[in-house]
Amino acid sequence: MITITLNNEKKQLNDNLTIAQLLELEGVTAVNIAVAVNNAVVAKTDYESSKLSDGDSVLIIKAFYGG
């Protein structure tokens, strides 16, 4: 198990979890979002291959339309 911080909330997850798997667990589709791990934006093309590590800080930002 690893512990990450997801949008300022601690979460315990299975080892070897990718960003794509995290999004699926959280019920978030990879449309109109940005993901940063340890303050570095991750390209959508890397979501499947980018594995999370113990202590990572993950930020998921959702785009909203309107004004």
Coordinates of N, CA, C and O in Angstrom, one line a residue:
M1 N 0.8 -1.2 0.0 CA 0.0 0.0 0.0 C 0.9 1.3 0.0 O 2.0 1.3 0.6
I2 N 0.4 2.3 -0.7 CA 1.0 3.6 -0.7 C 0.1 4.6 -0.1 O -1.2 4.4 -0.2
T3 N 0.6 5.7 0.3 CA -0.2 6.8 0.8 C 0.1 8.0 -0.1 O 1.3 8.4 -0.3
I4 N -0.9 8.6 -0.7 CA -0.7 9.8 -1.5 C -1.6 10.9 -1.0 O -2.5 10.6 -0.2
T5 N -1.4 12.1 -1.4 CA -2.3 13.2 -1.1 C -3.0 13.6 -2.4 O -2.3 13.9 -3.4
L6 N -4.3 13.4 -2.4 CA -5.1 13.7 -3.6 C -5.9 15.0 -3.3 O -6.8 14.9 -2.5
N7 N -5.6 16.1 -4.0 CA -6.4 17.3 -3.8 C -6.5 17.6 -2.3 O -7.6 17.8 -1.8
N8 N -5.4 17.5 -1.6 CA -5.2 17.9 -0.2 C -5.9 16.9 0.8 O -6.1 17.2 1.9
E9 N -6.2 15.6 0.3 CA -6.8 14.6 1.1 C -5.9 13.4 1.0 O -5.6 12.9 -0.1
K10 N -5.5 12.8 2.2 CA -4.7 11.6 2.2 C -5.5 10.4 1.8 O -6.7 10.3 2.2
K11 N -4.9 9.5 0.9 CA -5.6 8.3 0.5 C -4.6 7.2 0.5 O -3.4 7.4 0.1
Q12 N -5.0 6.0 0.9 CA -4.2 4.8 0.8 C -4.7 4.0 -0.4 O -5.9 3.8 -0.6
L13 N -3.7 3.6 -1.2 CA -4.0 3.0 -2.5 C -3.1 1.8 -2.7 O -2.1 1.6 -2.0
N14 N -3.4 0.9 -3.6 CA -2.6 -0.2 -3.9 C -1.3 0.2 -4.6 O -1.2 1.3 -5.3
D15 N -0.2 -0.6 -4.4 CA 1.1 -0.3 -5.1 C 0.9 -0.4 -6.6 O -0.1 -1.0 -7.1
N16 N 1.8 0.2 -7.3 CA 1.8 0.2 -8.8 C 0.6 0.8 -9.5 O 0.3 0.4 -10.6
L17 N -0.1 1.7 -8.8 CA -1.3 2.3 -9.4 C -0.9 3.4 -10.4 O 0.0 4.2 -10.1
T18 N -1.5 3.4 -11.6 CA -1.2 4.5 -12.5 C -2.2 5.6 -12.3 O -3.2 5.5 -11.7
I19 N -1.9 6.7 -13.0 CA -2.8 7.9 -12.9 C -4.1 7.5 -13.6 O -5.2 7.9 -13.0
A20 N -4.1 6.8 -14.7 CA -5.3 6.3 -15.3 C -6.2 5.5 -14.4 O -7.4 5.7 -14.3
Q21 N -5.6 4.6 -13.6 CA -6.3 3.8 -12.7 C -6.8 4.6 -11.5 O -8.0 4.4 -11.0
L22 N -6.1 5.6 -11.1 CA -6.5 6.5 -10.0 C -7.8 7.3 -10.5 O -8.8 7.4 -9.7
L23 N -7.7 7.8 -11.7 CA -8.9 8.5 -12.2 C -10.1 7.6 -12.3 O -11.2 8.1 -11.9
E24 N -9.9 6.4 -12.7 CA -11.0 5.4 -12.7 C -11.6 5.2 -11.3 O -12.8 5.2 -11.2
L25 N -10.7 5.0 -10.4 CA -11.2 4.8 -9.0 C -12.0 6.0 -8.5 O -12.9 5.8 -7.7
E26 N -11.5 7.1 -8.9 CA -12.2 8.4 -8.4 C -13.4 8.7 -9.2 O -14.1 9.7 -8.9
G27 N -13.7 8.0 -10.3 CA -14.8 8.3 -11.1 C -14.7 9.5 -12.0 O -15.6 10.2 -12.3
V28 N -13.4 9.8 -12.3 CA -13.1 11.0 -13.1 C -12.7 10.6 -14.5 O -11.8 9.7 -14.7
T29 N -13.4 11.2 -15.5 CA -13.0 10.9 -16.9 C -11.8 11.8 -17.3 O -11.8 13.0 -16.8
A30 N -11.0 11.4 -18.2 CA -9.8 12.2 -18.6 C -10.1 13.3 -19.6 O -9.3 13.6 -20.4
V31 N -11.4 13.8 -19.5 CA -11.8 14.9 -20.5 C -11.9 16.2 -19.7 O -12.5 16.2 -18.6
N32 N -11.3 17.2 -20.2 CA -11.3 18.5 -19.6 C -10.8 18.6 -18.2 O -11.3 19.2 -17.3
I33 N -9.7 17.8 -18.0 CA -9.0 17.8 -16.7 C -7.5 18.0 -17.0 O -7.0 17.8 -18.1
A34 N -6.8 18.4 -15.9 CA -5.3 18.4 -15.9 C -4.9 17.6 -14.6 O -5.6 17.7 -13.6
V35 N -3.8 16.9 -14.7 CA -3.3 16.2 -13.5 C -1.9 16.6 -13.3 O -1.1 16.6 -14.2
A36 N -1.6 17.0 -12.1 CA -0.2 17.3 -11.7 C 0.2 16.3 -10.6 O -0.5 16.1 -9.6
V37 N 1.5 15.8 -10.7 CA 2.0 15.0 -9.6 C 3.3 15.7 -9.1 O 4.2 16.0 -9.9
N38 N 3.3 16.0 -7.8 CA 4.4 16.7 -7.2 C 4.7 18.0 -8.0 O 5.8 18.3 -8.3
N39 N 3.6 18.7 -8.3 CA 3.7 20.1 -8.9 C 4.1 20.0 -10.4 O 4.5 21.1 -10.9
A40 N 4.2 18.9 -11.0 CA 4.6 18.8 -12.4 C 3.4 18.2 -13.2 O 2.8 17.1 -12.9
V41 N 2.9 19.0 -14.2 CA 1.8 18.5 -15.0 C 2.2 17.3 -15.8 O 3.3 17.2 -16.3
V42 N 1.3 16.3 -15.8 CA 1.5 15.1 -16.5 C 0.7 15.1 -17.8 O -0.5 15.4 -17.8
A43 N 1.3 14.8 -18.9 CA 0.6 14.8 -20.2 C -0.4 13.6 -20.2 O -0.2 12.5 -19.7
K44 N -1.6 13.9 -20.8 CA -2.6 12.9 -20.9 C -2.1 11.6 -21.5 O -2.5 10.5 -21.1
T45 N -1.2 11.7 -22.5 CA -0.6 10.5 -23.1 C 0.2 9.6 -22.1 O 0.5 8.5 -22.4
D46 N 0.5 10.2 -21.0 CA 1.3 9.4 -20.0 C 0.5 8.9 -18.8 O 1.0 8.2 -17.9
Y47 N -0.8 9.1 -18.8 CA -1.6 8.7 -17.7 C -1.6 7.1 -17.5 O -1.6 6.7 -16.4
E48 N -1.5 6.4 -18.6 CA -1.5 4.9 -18.5 C -0.2 4.4 -18.0 O -0.1 3.3 -17.4
S49 N 0.9 5.1 -18.2 CA 2.2 4.6 -17.9 C 2.8 5.2 -16.6 O 3.8 4.7 -16.1
S50 N 2.2 6.3 -16.2 CA 2.8 7.0 -15.0 C 2.3 6.4 -13.7 O 1.1 6.5 -13.4
K51 N 3.2 5.7 -13.0 CA 2.8 5.1 -11.7 C 3.0 6.0 -10.5 O 3.9 6.8 -10.5
L52 N 2.1 5.9 -9.6 CA 2.2 6.7 -8.4 C 3.1 6.1 -7.4 O 3.2 4.9 -7.3
S53 N 3.8 6.9 -6.5 CA 4.7 6.4 -5.5 C 4.2 6.9 -4.1 O 3.5 7.9 -4.0
D54 N 4.7 6.2 -3.1 CA 4.3 6.6 -1.8 C 4.8 8.0 -1.5 O 5.9 8.4 -1.9
G55 N 3.9 8.8 -1.0 CA 4.2 10.2 -0.6 C 3.9 11.2 -1.8 O 4.0 12.4 -1.5
D56 N 3.5 10.7 -2.9 CA 3.2 11.7 -4.0 C 2.0 12.6 -3.7 O 1.1 12.2 -2.9
S57 N 2.1 13.8 -4.2 CA 1.0 14.7 -4.1 C 0.4 14.9 -5.5 O 1.1 15.3 -6.4
V58 N -0.9 14.6 -5.6 CA -1.6 14.6 -6.9 C -2.7 15.6 -6.8 O -3.5 15.7 -5.9
L59 N -2.8 16.4 -7.9 CA -3.8 17.5 -8.0 C -4.5 17.2 -9.3 O -3.9 17.1 -10.4
I60 N -5.9 17.0 -9.2 CA -6.7 16.9 -10.4 C -7.5 18.2 -10.5 O -8.2 18.6 -9.6
I61 N -7.4 18.8 -11.6 CA -8.0 20.1 -11.9 C -9.1 19.9 -13.0 O -8.7 19.4 -14.1
K62 N -10.3 20.2 -12.7 CA -11.4 20.1 -13.7 C -11.7 21.4 -14.3 O -11.9 22.4 -13.5
A63 N -11.8 21.5 -15.6 CA -12.2 22.7 -16.3 C -13.7 22.9 -16.2 O -14.5 21.9 -16.3
F64 N -14.1 24.1 -15.9 CA -15.5 24.5 -15.8 C -15.8 25.6 -16.8 O -15.0 26.5 -17.0
Y65 N -16.9 25.5 -17.5 CA -17.3 26.5 -18.5 C -18.4 27.4 -17.9 O -19.1 27.0 -17.0
G66 N -18.4 28.6 -18.5 CA -19.4 29.5 -18.0 C -18.8 30.8 -17.4 O -17.6 30.9 -17.4
G67 N -19.6 31.6 -16.9 CA -19.0 32.8 -16.4 C -19.9 33.7 -15.6 O -20.9 33.5 -15.2

